[in-house]
Short mmCIF file of C-alpha atoms and ligand atoms in Angstrom, two decimals:
data_model
loop_
_atom_site.label_atom_id
_atom_site.label_comp_id
_atom_site.label_asym_id
_atom_site.label_seq_id
_atom_site.Cartn_x
_atom_site.Cartn_y
_atom_site.Cartn_z
CA UNK A 435 1.66 -1.56 28.39
CA UNK A 436 3.24 -3.31 25.43
CA UNK A 437 4.68 -2.14 22.14
CA UNK A 438 2.61 -2.98 19.07
CA UNK A 439 3.52 -6.28 17.42
CA UNK A 440 3.88 -5.94 13.66
CA UNK A 441 4.53 -8.95 11.43
CA UNK A 442 5.72 -8.67 7.85
CA UNK A 443 5.11 -11.65 5.59
CA UNK A 444 7.69 -11.70 2.79
CA UNK A 445 11.15 -10.49 3.77
CA UNK A 446 12.05 -9.42 0.23
CA UNK A 447 12.74 -5.91 -1.03
CA UNK A 448 9.47 -4.27 0.08
CA UNK A 449 9.23 -6.28 3.30
CA UNK A 450 12.71 -5.25 4.38
CA UNK A 451 12.38 -1.61 3.38
CA UNK A 452 9.17 -1.55 5.43
CA UNK A 453 10.93 -3.14 8.40
CA UNK A 454 13.70 -0.56 8.13
CA UNK A 455 11.31 2.43 8.21
CA UNK A 456 9.16 0.91 10.99
CA UNK A 457 12.17 0.12 13.17
CA UNK A 458 13.79 3.50 12.66
CA UNK A 459 10.53 5.16 13.77
CA UNK A 460 10.24 2.68 16.67
CA UNK A 461 6.63 1.89 15.79
CA UNK A 462 6.62 -1.62 17.26
CA UNK A 463 8.31 -4.98 17.65
CA UNK A 464 8.79 -6.73 14.34
CA UNK A 465 8.51 -10.31 13.10
CA UNK A 466 9.78 -10.97 9.57
CA UNK A 467 8.54 -14.18 7.96
CA UNK A 468 9.57 -15.72 4.66
CA UNK A 469 9.53 -19.17 3.06
CA UNK A 470 13.27 -19.02 2.35
CA UNK A 471 15.15 -20.84 5.11
CA UNK A 472 17.54 -18.58 7.07
CA UNK A 473 16.95 -15.45 4.98
CA UNK A 474 14.51 -13.61 7.30
CA UNK A 475 16.59 -14.66 10.32
CA UNK A 476 19.77 -13.19 8.79
CA UNK A 477 18.10 -9.95 7.67
CA UNK A 478 16.36 -9.50 11.03
CA UNK A 479 19.62 -9.91 12.93
CA UNK A 480 21.38 -7.46 10.64
CA UNK A 481 18.64 -4.83 11.10
CA UNK A 482 18.59 -5.42 14.86
CA UNK A 483 22.32 -4.74 15.00
CA UNK A 484 21.66 -1.25 13.62
CA UNK A 485 19.54 -0.43 16.68
CA UNK A 486 22.34 0.86 18.97
CA UNK A 487 23.54 3.26 16.25
CA UNK A 488 20.03 4.40 15.32
CA UNK A 489 18.73 4.28 18.87
CA UNK A 490 15.60 2.19 18.50
CA UNK A 491 14.53 -0.46 21.00
CA UNK A 492 12.16 -2.40 18.74
CA UNK A 493 12.76 -6.13 18.86
CA UNK A 494 13.21 -7.76 15.43
CA UNK A 495 12.85 -11.47 14.83
CA UNK A 496 13.21 -13.43 11.59
CA UNK A 497 11.36 -16.72 11.16
CA UNK A 498 9.88 -19.34 8.83
CA UNK A 499 7.13 -20.23 11.30
CA UNK A 500 3.73 -18.55 11.64
CA UNK A 501 3.69 -19.41 15.34
CA UNK A 502 6.09 -16.50 15.85
CA UNK A 503 3.54 -14.09 14.39
CA UNK A 504 0.99 -15.08 17.09
CA UNK A 505 -1.19 -12.21 18.37
CA UNK A 506 0.17 -9.59 16.01
CA UNK A 507 -1.62 -6.24 16.08
CA UNK A 508 -0.82 -5.58 12.42
CA UNK A 509 0.22 -8.02 9.69
CA UNK A 510 1.64 -6.71 6.42
CA UNK A 511 1.50 -9.04 3.41
CA UNK A 512 4.26 -8.36 0.88
CA UNK A 513 4.86 -11.98 -0.17
CA UNK A 514 4.64 -12.70 -3.88
CA UNK A 515 6.52 -12.00 -7.05
CA UNK A 516 7.18 -8.49 -8.39
CA UNK A 517 6.87 -7.61 -12.08
CA UNK A 518 9.70 -7.50 -14.59
CA UNK A 519 10.11 -5.09 -17.54
CA UNK A 520 7.26 -5.52 -20.05
CA UNK A 521 4.88 -7.00 -17.45
CA UNK A 522 1.83 -5.25 -16.04
CA UNK A 523 0.85 -5.66 -12.39
CA UNK A 524 -2.14 -7.69 -13.60
CA UNK A 525 0.14 -10.34 -15.14
CA UNK A 526 1.03 -11.46 -11.60
CA UNK A 527 -2.50 -12.53 -10.73
CA UNK A 528 -2.34 -16.34 -10.88
CA UNK A 529 0.88 -16.82 -8.95
CA UNK A 530 0.27 -14.13 -6.32
CA UNK A 531 -3.39 -15.05 -5.68
CA UNK A 532 -2.28 -18.53 -4.54
CA UNK A 533 0.47 -17.08 -2.34
CA UNK A 534 -1.78 -14.45 -0.71
CA UNK A 535 -4.50 -17.08 -0.11
CA UNK A 536 -2.11 -19.44 1.67
CA UNK A 537 -0.46 -16.64 3.63
CA UNK A 538 -3.79 -15.17 4.79
CA UNK A 539 -4.99 -18.60 5.99
CA UNK A 540 -1.87 -18.92 8.14
CA UNK A 541 -1.97 -15.34 9.41
CA UNK A 542 -5.57 -15.45 10.63
CA UNK A 543 -4.97 -18.75 12.42
CA UNK A 544 -2.48 -17.07 14.74
CA UNK A 545 -3.69 -13.46 14.74
CA UNK A 546 -7.50 -13.51 14.50
CA UNK A 547 -7.79 -9.90 15.69
CA UNK A 548 -5.07 -8.22 13.65
CA UNK A 549 -5.35 -5.46 11.08
CA UNK A 550 -4.20 -6.70 7.68
CA UNK A 551 -2.29 -4.42 5.32
CA UNK A 552 -2.03 -5.97 1.86
CA UNK A 553 0.74 -4.88 -0.49
CA UNK A 554 1.21 -7.69 -3.04
CA UNK A 555 0.20 -6.93 -6.65
CA UNK A 556 -2.16 -6.73 -8.42
CA UNK A 557 -3.08 -4.81 -5.29
CA UNK A 558 -6.85 -4.37 -5.51
CA UNK A 559 -7.37 -8.05 -6.38
CA UNK A 560 -5.06 -9.24 -3.60
CA UNK A 561 -6.96 -7.18 -0.99
CA UNK A 562 -10.09 -8.97 -2.21
CA UNK A 563 -8.33 -12.36 -1.74
CA UNK A 564 -7.27 -11.47 1.81
CA UNK A 565 -10.80 -10.29 2.63
CA UNK A 566 -12.47 -13.39 1.21
CA UNK A 567 -10.08 -15.81 2.93
CA UNK A 568 -9.92 -14.06 6.32
CA UNK A 569 -13.57 -13.05 6.51
CA UNK A 570 -12.37 -10.16 8.71
CA UNK A 571 -14.50 -7.06 9.27
CA UNK A 572 -13.93 -4.81 6.26
CA UNK A 573 -12.40 -1.97 8.31
CA UNK A 574 -9.54 -4.29 9.26
CA UNK A 575 -8.36 -4.99 5.71
CA UNK A 576 -6.53 -2.23 3.92
CA UNK A 577 -4.49 -2.14 0.72
CA UNK A 578 -1.41 0.04 0.32
CA UNK A 579 -1.15 1.81 -3.03
CA UNK A 580 -2.67 5.28 -2.84
CA UNK A 581 -0.01 6.70 -0.52
CA UNK A 582 2.69 5.47 -2.88
CA UNK A 583 0.90 6.83 -5.95
CA UNK A 584 0.39 10.12 -4.13
CA UNK A 585 3.96 10.42 -2.81
CA UNK A 586 5.30 9.87 -6.32
CA UNK A 587 3.01 12.62 -7.64
CA UNK A 588 4.06 14.90 -4.73
CA UNK A 589 7.73 14.32 -5.54
CA UNK A 590 7.28 15.29 -9.19
CA UNK A 591 5.18 18.38 -8.29
CA UNK A 592 7.79 19.57 -5.75
CA UNK A 593 10.62 19.12 -8.26
CA UNK A 594 8.70 20.94 -10.99
CA UNK A 595 7.83 23.90 -8.75
CA UNK A 596 11.15 23.86 -6.87
CA UNK A 597 9.37 23.88 -3.51
CA UNK A 598 9.74 21.75 -0.38
CA UNK A 599 8.14 18.32 -0.58
CA UNK A 600 6.78 19.07 2.90
CA UNK A 601 4.40 21.64 1.44
CA UNK A 602 3.02 19.42 -1.32
CA UNK A 603 -0.05 17.21 -0.90
CA UNK A 604 -1.68 15.15 -3.62
CA UNK A 605 -4.76 12.99 -3.91
CA UNK A 606 -5.03 9.90 -6.10
CA UNK A 607 -8.13 7.68 -6.38
CA UNK A 608 -9.03 4.36 -7.98
CA UNK A 609 -7.23 1.08 -8.61
CA UNK A 610 -3.45 0.69 -8.41
CA UNK A 611 -2.43 0.61 -12.05
CA UNK A 612 -2.82 2.44 -15.32
CA UNK A 613 -6.41 3.42 -14.53
CA UNK A 614 -5.59 5.30 -11.31
CA UNK A 615 -7.11 8.75 -11.08
CA UNK A 616 -4.82 11.60 -9.92
CA UNK A 617 -6.82 14.63 -8.80
CA UNK A 618 -4.92 17.85 -9.60
CA UNK A 619 -7.78 19.95 -8.13
CA UNK A 620 -7.19 18.29 -4.77
CA UNK A 621 -3.39 18.43 -5.06
CA UNK A 622 -1.99 21.46 -3.31
CA UNK A 623 1.10 23.40 -2.30
CA UNK A 624 0.40 24.59 1.22
CA UNK A 625 -3.28 24.90 0.38
CA UNK A 626 -2.90 26.33 -3.14
CA UNK A 627 -4.28 23.92 -5.80
CA UNK A 628 -1.60 23.09 -8.40
CA UNK A 629 -4.15 24.03 -11.06
CA UNK A 630 -3.41 27.65 -10.04
CA UNK A 631 0.36 27.21 -10.13
CA UNK A 632 1.02 25.20 -13.30
CA UNK A 633 -0.35 25.28 -16.86
CA UNK A 634 -2.55 22.36 -17.93
CA UNK A 635 0.13 20.83 -20.23
CA UNK A 636 2.62 20.70 -17.36
CA UNK A 637 0.08 19.07 -15.05
CA UNK A 638 -0.82 16.54 -17.76
CA UNK A 639 2.88 15.69 -18.16
CA UNK A 640 3.29 15.22 -14.39
CA UNK A 641 0.16 13.05 -14.27
CA UNK A 642 1.53 10.91 -17.10
CA UNK A 643 4.93 10.51 -15.41
CA UNK A 644 3.12 9.65 -12.17
CA UNK A 645 1.01 7.04 -13.99
CA UNK A 646 4.20 5.37 -15.22
CA UNK A 647 6.13 6.01 -11.96
CA UNK A 648 6.38 2.32 -11.06
CA UNK A 649 7.26 1.25 -14.60
CA UNK A 650 10.06 3.83 -14.81
CA UNK A 651 11.73 2.13 -11.83
CA UNK A 652 11.06 -1.43 -13.07
CA UNK A 653 12.73 -0.53 -16.37
CA UNK A 654 15.83 0.74 -14.57
CA UNK A 655 16.06 -2.18 -12.12
CA UNK A 656 15.14 -4.92 -14.63
CA UNK A 657 14.98 -7.63 -11.92
CA UNK A 658 12.37 -6.22 -9.54
CA UNK A 659 10.24 -3.24 -8.63
CA UNK A 660 10.33 -0.26 -6.26
CA UNK A 661 10.78 -0.75 -2.54
CA UNK A 662 12.00 2.36 -0.63
CA UNK A 663 8.93 4.52 -1.32
CA UNK A 664 6.53 1.56 -0.97
CA UNK A 665 8.14 0.70 2.39
CA UNK A 666 7.87 4.29 3.62
CA UNK A 667 4.21 4.41 2.53
CA UNK A 668 3.40 1.22 4.46
CA UNK A 669 5.19 2.59 7.55
CA UNK A 670 3.03 5.72 7.35
CA UNK A 671 -0.08 3.53 7.55
CA UNK A 672 1.36 1.58 10.47
CA UNK A 673 2.16 4.82 12.31
CA UNK A 674 -1.39 6.14 11.78
CA UNK A 675 -2.80 2.91 13.25
CA UNK A 676 -0.48 2.32 16.23
CA UNK A 677 -0.60 5.98 17.27
CA UNK A 678 -4.34 6.25 16.50
CA UNK A 679 -3.57 9.40 14.56
CA UNK A 680 -6.73 9.43 12.44
CA UNK A 681 -4.72 10.49 9.41
CA UNK A 682 -6.57 11.08 6.13
CA UNK A 683 -4.67 8.95 3.62
CA UNK A 684 -5.51 7.34 0.27
CA UNK A 685 -5.74 3.56 0.74
CA UNK A 686 -7.55 0.64 -0.89
CA UNK A 687 -10.63 0.33 1.32
CA UNK A 688 -13.98 -1.41 1.08
CA UNK A 689 -16.62 0.80 -0.52
CA UNK A 690 -20.24 -0.10 -1.00
CA UNK A 691 -22.56 2.92 -1.16
CA UNK A 692 -19.49 5.17 -0.99
CA UNK A 693 -18.75 6.56 -4.44
CA UNK A 694 -21.38 4.04 -5.73
CA UNK A 695 -18.69 1.35 -5.88
CA UNK A 696 -21.01 -1.52 -4.93
CA UNK A 697 -18.87 -3.68 -2.66
CA UNK A 698 -15.23 -3.58 -3.75
CA UNK A 699 -11.84 -2.52 -2.40
CA UNK A 700 -10.59 0.55 -4.28
CA UNK A 701 -8.34 3.51 -3.63
CA UNK A 702 -10.15 6.28 -1.73
CA UNK A 703 -9.19 8.72 1.03
CA UNK A 704 -9.84 7.16 4.43
CA UNK A 705 -9.49 8.07 8.07
CA UNK A 706 -6.88 5.68 9.48
CA UNK A 707 -6.68 5.03 13.22
CA UNK A 708 -6.59 2.33 15.89
CA UNK A 709 -9.57 0.54 14.31
CA UNK A 710 -8.11 0.53 10.81
CA UNK A 711 -10.38 2.26 8.30
CA UNK A 712 -12.57 4.43 10.53
CA UNK A 713 -14.31 6.32 7.72
CA UNK A 714 -14.26 6.59 3.94
CA UNK A 715 -14.04 10.26 3.01
CA UNK A 716 -16.24 11.20 0.06
CA UNK A 717 -14.90 13.92 -2.21
CA UNK A 718 -17.04 15.97 -4.57
CA UNK A 719 -15.91 14.88 -8.02
CA UNK A 720 -16.44 16.63 -11.35
CA UNK A 721 -18.21 14.67 -14.12
CA UNK A 722 -14.86 13.96 -15.78
CA UNK A 723 -13.29 12.72 -12.52
CA UNK A 724 -16.38 10.57 -11.82
CA UNK A 725 -16.08 8.97 -15.23
CA UNK A 726 -12.36 8.20 -14.77
CA UNK A 727 -13.08 6.75 -11.33
CA UNK A 728 -15.94 4.64 -12.72
CA UNK A 729 -13.61 3.20 -15.39
CA UNK A 730 -10.99 2.43 -12.75
CA UNK A 731 -13.57 0.63 -10.59
CA UNK A 732 -14.71 -1.37 -13.65
CA UNK A 733 -11.11 -2.47 -14.14
CA UNK A 734 -10.85 -3.52 -10.47
CA UNK A 735 -14.09 -5.53 -10.86
CA UNK A 736 -12.70 -7.39 -13.87
CA UNK A 737 -9.50 -8.17 -11.96
CA UNK A 738 -11.52 -9.52 -9.04
CA UNK A 739 -13.54 -11.73 -11.41
CA UNK A 740 -10.28 -13.07 -12.88
CA UNK A 741 -9.02 -13.78 -9.36
CA UNK A 742 -12.08 -15.68 -8.13
CA UNK A 743 -11.08 -18.89 -9.92
CA UNK A 744 -7.92 -19.12 -7.78
CA UNK A 745 -9.85 -19.15 -4.50
O1 LIG B 2006 2.06 -0.22 -4.19
C1 LIG B 2006 2.14 -1.42 -4.00
N1 LIG B 2006 1.11 -2.06 -3.47
C2 LIG B 2006 3.37 -2.17 -4.32
C3 LIG B 2006 3.29 -3.60 -4.49
C4 LIG B 2006 4.62 -1.52 -4.41
C5 LIG B 2006 5.77 -2.25 -4.64
C6 LIG B 2006 5.77 -3.70 -4.80
N2 LIG B 2006 4.47 -4.27 -4.86
C7 LIG B 2006 4.34 -5.73 -4.87
O2 LIG B 2006 4.80 -6.28 -3.63
C8 LIG B 2006 5.16 -6.45 -5.92
O3 LIG B 2006 4.56 -6.38 -7.20
C9 LIG B 2006 5.13 -7.86 -5.36
O4 LIG B 2006 3.91 -8.50 -5.68
C10 LIG B 2006 5.20 -7.64 -3.84
C11 LIG B 2006 6.58 -7.87 -3.24
O5 LIG B 2006 7.55 -7.13 -3.94
P1 LIG B 2006 9.11 -7.27 -3.58
O6 LIG B 2006 9.83 -6.35 -4.46
O7 LIG B 2006 9.30 -7.21 -2.12
O8 LIG B 2006 9.40 -8.80 -4.06
P2 LIG B 2006 10.58 -9.75 -3.56
O9 LIG B 2006 11.80 -8.97 -3.25
O10 LIG B 2006 10.66 -10.86 -4.58
O11 LIG B 2006 10.03 -10.33 -2.18
C12 LIG B 2006 8.93 -11.18 -2.10
C13 LIG B 2006 9.21 -12.16 -0.98
C14 LIG B 2006 10.38 -13.13 -1.28
O12 LIG B 2006 11.37 -13.00 -0.27
C15 LIG B 2006 9.73 -14.50 -1.29
O13 LIG B 2006 10.58 -15.54 -0.78
C16 LIG B 2006 8.52 -14.25 -0.40
O14 LIG B 2006 8.05 -12.98 -0.77
N3 LIG B 2006 7.47 -15.27 -0.56
C17 LIG B 2006 6.76 -15.76 0.47
N4 LIG B 2006 6.82 -15.49 1.78
C18 LIG B 2006 5.97 -16.18 2.58
N5 LIG B 2006 5.09 -17.09 2.12
C19 LIG B 2006 4.99 -17.37 0.81
N6 LIG B 2006 4.10 -18.26 0.36
C20 LIG B 2006 5.86 -16.68 -0.08
N7 LIG B 2006 6.04 -16.74 -1.43
C21 LIG B 2006 7.02 -15.85 -1.72
#
C-alpha cells in the first residue's frame, strides 16, 4: 500500500498554499515543480521541516525536473501568471495558454494515468487546453473554481447571518469570472434556503460581493491574487479523490448533453471520487437561472475560441 503521489506544477502562491493544506491533512506525498531554479527545493524543505511540529508524514520534494513527477496519481497545474489590479482573468489568456500547453505535455509524458486538476486562469479555457493537449478521458480533467466561488459566498452568508460557516452551503454554476451564476435557492443554512432567511436586496448584495470576491483581494494585494482559499479548495478536491469520498462539489467538468452545454468544460456540481468526475449532477433550474447559465457558457465558448490559436 502506498500513499498517493500528488505533484503541483508552479510553486508560487497558490501552489504553496495547496501544498500546505495537503500536507497538513496528510493526503499524500508531494512533489513541487517550478521553472525557477532552487525555489521549489527551498520551499519544499521548509514545509517538510514543519512536519514534526504538525505531525504529518507526507514526503515533500522540490524540483525543476518532470522526471520527479513520474507516476503521480494527481497533478495540479497552478503555473502561470496571476492578474494585477485592473486586469480581468481573461487578459491572461495568451501567456498562460502557452505555459499550460507546455506543462501538460511534460506532465502526461511522465504520468499518463494521472488525474489533472487545472487551476491557472482563465480557468475554463485552461482546462480546455489541458484536455486538448493531454487527450485524457474527460473524467480525469477537472478545473478548480466552483469550490472557491462557493466558499467565498458561504463566508459572506455566514457573516451576514452570524451563523457558523459549518452550517452554510452554497452552489455556484458556470464559468469562473464575472458571468458565474450563484444559486441562492440552492444555498442553505443547515437545509434552510437563504431565500427564506434574507431579503432579496441583501442576497443581491452578497451575490455582487461574491462576484467581485477575487477582485477585492487583488485590489488589496496589488501584486498578485488570492491563494489561501484557492489552496484549501484544491485540497478539498484532492481529499475527495484520494479518499474516494464521492463528494458533491462544484467543479469545471466536461458537459455535453448535460445542461445542453454541447462539449465544453464549465462549472457544475459533480460527484468526485477515485475516478475523478464520476457523475455530473443536473439541477432543476428556473428560466432565469437557465438564461444566466446559458450566457456564462457562451462566454466560456468565446474564451475557448480565443485560446485555440495558441495551441
Ligand atoms: O480559482 C482559481 N482557479 C484560481 C486561479 C484562484 C487563484 C489563482 N488562480 C490562478 O492561478 C492565477 O490567476 C494564476 O494564473 C495561477 C497561479 O497563481 P499564483 O498566485 O500562484 O501565481 P504565482 O505566485 O506567480 O505562481 C505561479 C508560479 C511561479 O512560481 C512561476 O515561476 C511558475 O508558476 N511558472 C511555471 N512553473 C512551471 N512551468 C512553467 N512553464 C511555469 N511558468 C511559470
